[in-house]
Amino acid sequence: MKNENFLWGGAISACQSEGAYNKDGRTPSIFDTLPLPNEGRWALYDNPSKALCGDFDTYPSHHAINFYDTYKEDLKLLSKLGINCFRTSISWSRVIPSLDGQVNEKGLQFYVDLFTECKKYGMKPLVTLSHFDTPLYLTETYDGWSHKETLNHFLRYAEIVMTELKDLVTLWIPINEINMILHIPYLGGGVVESSNKMKAAHNMLLGSAGVVKLAHEINHDNKVGCMLAAGLYYPYTSHPQDVYCAQKENRKMYLFTDVQIRGSYPKWFTMQSGLQITENERNLLRDYTADFIAVSYYTSRLFADENRVDIEGVDGNSAKTLRNKYLDITPWGRQIDPLGLKTTLIDMYDRYQTPIFIVENGLGVEDTLDHDCINDDDRIDFIQQHISQMTQAISEGVDVMGYLTWGIIDVISAGGGEMKKRYGLVYVDQDDYGNGSKRRIPKKSFYWYQKEIERRNFTK
Ligand code: BG6
């Protein structure tokens, strides 16, 4: 399979890489209020108001891997992979640090410089406008996306950055893994009051449609993707009750893409949600659907009728899943299912017939640094198997735009804030507390990926 337009690269996010959390005028985002797991990070999923108290010792995002200061060297190293695409996000509170809406010119300039550097190396930037980092001032004032005012702030911010970057960026994602608002509302949309999450989801969908409208007005070449944390739900058994329960979960997973690609809420949802939608909102959602579907894929999920089955649950990338006995599992409890990627892609493409872009896929495990070498064969195996399933899906008729591996350079984990759960092809010599030389060391997977891109001839 040869396709010179195929986008081949890696992804990170601002809040997990940049650090410099209060430098050059930036103010905190919700991500900066999250401590390490042993200081209570997991409790924050249930009671995020604790995060706002600010009495923890270590906030990993405050320094992250310091990409804000090292981006030039980091991009230079990554360019040696031969990649033609690099995904990161813009830190909203770096560009607009306060409620008064004043633009922080230094913050904006950082992104001009960053994407100019990408251009220099022939890497097309894929830019997420909001990746788990709603500005803290919007959470404190409006409970994040729960309020329409946050939507207004977002659209203004989006217009400012898309206008400023119009000669440098043409690929956009308004909101990272939009469906996460239903699973982890604080990370997903800065929402503390969990009963507000459906209201927030609706505002986020309006925000995404608004970005499509703005993007197409600002530059005809702009393409906007909606983004879903994907992974099909399998039925636990062939018992019709399990099959039905899994189907219900799949319908919920597709709720967001149904709106963003088909242009309206599915009937099952409007019948039971009681959500108030105005005529103008309905028209906006209908007229400004996304140009492509961006997906993160880490694992499939397994579901059963809870009244019938009582077994162990594991991590389904923040969504609930049962343990699938046919799959291997990582020490962090995430099940490994490369074939599930193909199944998910086929299912999704059959539903929407819209190009799909895999913008996150990777293995988060501990790595051992041994005489400046990291032999991460498990990661190579993981990525290789997923790429192989992706190419099979393509040969079975799915239109895939590209493949980006997550955390192409080690970043702090979103779920745990840890450094030791690493996804990168480049090792960053730093522990959970920020100790270490911060040196960047290519892993064995780095050299493997470089050859893989060349071999598959997806190069620029
Ligand atoms: C995705 C997120 O859900 O999963 C990333 O978009 C995140 O931000 C990635 O890092 C892996 O999850 P974690 O919790 O292992 O970092």
Coordinates of N, CA and C in Angstrom, one line a residue, residues 278-359:
T278 N -32.2 24.8 21.0 CA -32.9 25.9 20.3 C -32.8 25.6 18.8
E279 N -33.6 26.3 18.0 CA -33.6 26.2 16.6 C -32.2 26.6 16.0
N280 N -31.6 27.7 16.5 CA -30.3 28.1 16.0 C -29.2 27.1 16.3
E281 N -29.3 26.5 17.5 CA -28.3 25.4 17.8 C -28.5 24.2 16.9
R282 N -29.7 23.9 16.6 CA -30.0 22.7 15.7 C -29.4 23.0 14.3
N283 N -29.6 24.2 13.9 CA -29.1 24.6 12.5 C -27.6 24.6 12.5
L284 N -27.0 25.1 13.6 CA -25.5 25.1 13.7 C -24.9 23.7 13.6
L285 N -25.5 22.8 14.4 CA -25.0 21.4 14.4 C -25.2 20.7 13.0
R286 N -26.3 21.1 12.4 CA -26.6 20.5 11.1 C -25.7 21.0 10.0
D287 N -25.4 22.3 10.0 CA -24.7 22.9 8.9 C -23.2 22.8 9.0
Y288 N -22.7 22.6 10.2 CA -21.2 22.6 10.4 C -20.7 21.3 10.9
T289 N -20.8 20.2 10.1 CA -20.3 18.9 10.6 C -18.8 18.8 10.3
A290 N -18.2 17.9 10.9 CA -16.7 17.8 10.8 C -16.3 17.2 9.5
D291 N -15.0 17.5 9.1 CA -14.4 17.0 7.9 C -13.9 15.6 8.0
F292 N -13.4 15.3 9.1 CA -12.9 13.9 9.3 C -13.1 13.5 10.8
I293 N -12.9 12.2 11.0 CA -13.1 11.7 12.4 C -11.7 11.4 12.9
A294 N -11.3 12.0 14.0 CA -10.0 11.7 14.7 C -10.3 10.7 15.8
V295 N -9.5 9.6 15.9 CA -9.8 8.7 17.0 C -8.5 8.4 17.8
S296 N -8.7 8.2 19.1 CA -7.6 7.6 19.9 C -8.1 6.2 20.1
Y297 N -7.1 5.3 19.9 CA -7.5 3.9 20.2 C -6.4 3.2 21.0
Y298 N -6.8 2.8 22.2 CA -5.9 2.1 23.1 C -6.3 0.7 23.3
T299 N -7.6 0.5 23.3 CA -8.2 -0.9 23.7 C -9.6 -1.0 23.3
S300 N -10.1 -2.2 23.2 CA -11.5 -2.5 23.0 C -12.1 -2.5 24.4
R301 N -13.5 -2.6 24.5 CA -14.1 -2.8 25.8 C -15.0 -4.0 25.8
L302 N -15.4 -4.4 27.0 CA -16.2 -5.6 27.1 C -17.3 -5.3 28.0
F303 N -18.5 -5.7 27.6 CA -19.7 -5.3 28.4 C -20.7 -6.4 28.6
A304 N -21.3 -6.4 29.8 CA -22.4 -7.4 30.0 C -23.5 -6.8 30.7
D305 N -24.6 -7.5 30.8 CA -25.7 -7.1 31.6 C -25.3 -7.2 33.1
E306 N -25.3 -6.1 33.8 CA -24.8 -6.1 35.1 C -25.6 -7.0 36.1
N307 N -26.9 -7.3 35.7 CA -27.7 -8.1 36.6 C -27.3 -9.6 36.4
R308 N -26.6 -9.9 35.3 CA -26.3 -11.3 35.1 C -24.8 -11.6 35.5
V309 N -24.0 -10.7 35.3 CA -22.5 -11.0 35.4 C -21.9 -10.1 36.5
D310 N -21.1 -10.7 37.3 CA -20.4 -9.9 38.3 C -18.9 -10.3 38.3
I311 N -18.2 -9.6 37.4 CA -16.7 -9.9 37.3 C -15.9 -8.6 37.4
E312 N -14.6 -8.8 37.4 CA -13.7 -7.7 37.6 C -13.7 -6.7 36.5
G313 N -13.7 -5.4 36.8 CA -13.6 -4.4 35.8 C -12.2 -3.9 35.7
V314 N -11.7 -3.4 34.5 CA -10.4 -2.9 34.3 C -10.5 -1.6 33.5
D315 N -9.3 -1.0 33.2 CA -9.3 0.3 32.6 C -9.6 0.2 31.1
G316 N -10.6 0.9 30.7 CA -10.9 0.9 29.2 C -10.7 2.3 28.7
N317 N -9.5 2.9 29.0 CA -9.2 4.3 28.7 C -10.3 5.2 29.2
S318 N -10.5 5.1 30.5 CA -11.4 5.9 31.3 C -12.9 5.5 31.2
A319 N -13.1 4.5 30.3 CA -14.5 4.0 30.2 C -14.5 2.7 30.9
K320 N -15.7 2.3 31.3 CA -15.8 1.0 32.1 C -15.7 -0.2 31.1
T321 N -14.9 -1.2 31.5 CA -14.9 -2.4 30.7 C -14.6 -3.6 31.7
L322 N -15.0 -4.8 31.2 CA -14.8 -6.0 32.0 C -13.4 -6.6 31.5
R323 N -12.9 -7.5 32.3 CA -11.7 -8.2 31.9 C -12.0 -9.2 30.8
N324 N -11.3 -9.0 29.6 CA -11.4 -9.9 28.5 C -10.4 -11.0 28.6
K325 N -10.7 -12.2 28.9 CA -9.7 -13.3 29.1 C -8.9 -13.6 27.9
Y326 N -9.3 -13.2 26.7 CA -8.5 -13.5 25.5 C -7.4 -12.4 25.3
L327 N -7.3 -11.4 26.1 CA -6.4 -10.3 25.8 C -5.3 -10.2 26.9
D328 N -4.1 -9.8 26.5 CA -3.1 -9.4 27.4 C -3.4 -8.1 28.1
I329 N -2.8 -7.8 29.2 CA -3.1 -6.6 29.9 C -1.8 -6.0 30.4
T330 N -1.8 -4.6 30.4 CA -0.6 -3.9 30.9 C -0.6 -3.8 32.4
P331 N 0.6 -3.5 33.0 CA 0.6 -3.4 34.5 C -0.4 -2.2 34.9
W332 N -0.7 -1.3 34.0 CA -1.7 -0.3 34.4 C -3.1 -0.7 34.1
G333 N -3.3 -2.0 33.8 CA -4.7 -2.5 33.7 C -5.3 -2.2 32.3
R334 N -4.6 -1.9 31.3 CA -5.2 -1.6 30.0 C -5.0 -2.9 29.1
Q335 N -6.1 -3.4 28.5 CA -6.0 -4.6 27.7 C -5.5 -4.3 26.3
I336 N -4.8 -5.2 25.7 CA -4.2 -5.0 24.4 C -4.9 -5.8 23.4
D337 N -5.4 -5.0 22.4 CA -6.3 -5.7 21.4 C -6.1 -5.1 20.0
P338 N -5.0 -5.4 19.3 CA -4.8 -4.8 18.0 C -5.9 -5.1 17.0
L339 N -6.4 -6.3 17.0 CA -7.5 -6.6 16.0 C -8.7 -5.7 16.3
G340 N -8.9 -5.4 17.6 CA -10.0 -4.4 17.9 C -9.9 -3.1 17.2
L341 N -8.6 -2.7 16.8 CA -8.5 -1.5 16.1 C -9.2 -1.6 14.7
K342 N -8.9 -2.8 14.1 CA -9.5 -3.0 12.8 C -11.0 -3.1 12.9
T343 N -11.5 -3.8 13.9 CA -12.9 -3.9 14.0 C -13.6 -2.6 14.3
T344 N -12.9 -1.8 15.1 CA -13.5 -0.4 15.4 C -13.5 0.4 14.1
L345 N -12.4 0.4 13.4 CA -12.3 1.2 12.2 C -13.4 0.9 11.2
I346 N -13.5 -0.4 11.0 CA -14.5 -0.9 10.0 C -15.9 -0.5 10.5
D347 N -16.2 -0.7 11.7 CA -17.5 -0.4 12.3 C -17.8 1.1 12.1
M348 N -16.8 1.9 12.4 CA -17.0 3.4 12.3 C -17.2 3.8 10.9
Y349 N -16.3 3.3 10.0 CA -16.4 3.7 8.6 C -17.7 3.3 8.0
D350 N -18.2 2.1 8.3 CA -19.5 1.7 7.7 C -20.6 2.6 8.2
R351 N -20.4 3.1 9.4 CA -21.5 4.0 10.0 C -21.5 5.4 9.3
Y352 N -20.3 5.9 9.1 CA -20.2 7.3 8.6 C -19.7 7.6 7.2
Q353 N -18.9 6.6 6.7 CA -18.2 6.9 5.4 C -17.5 8.2 5.3
T354 N -16.8 8.4 6.4 CA -16.0 9.7 6.5 C -14.5 9.3 6.8
P355 N -13.5 10.0 6.3 CA -12.1 9.6 6.5 C -11.8 9.6 8.0
I356 N -11.0 8.6 8.4 CA -10.7 8.4 9.9 C -9.2 8.7 10.0
F357 N -8.8 9.4 11.1 CA -7.4 9.7 11.3 C -7.1 9.1 12.7
I358 N -6.2 8.2 12.8 CA -5.8 7.6 14.1 C -4.8 8.6 14.7
V359 N -5.2 9.4 15.7 CA -4.4 10.5 16.2 C -3.7 10.1 17.5

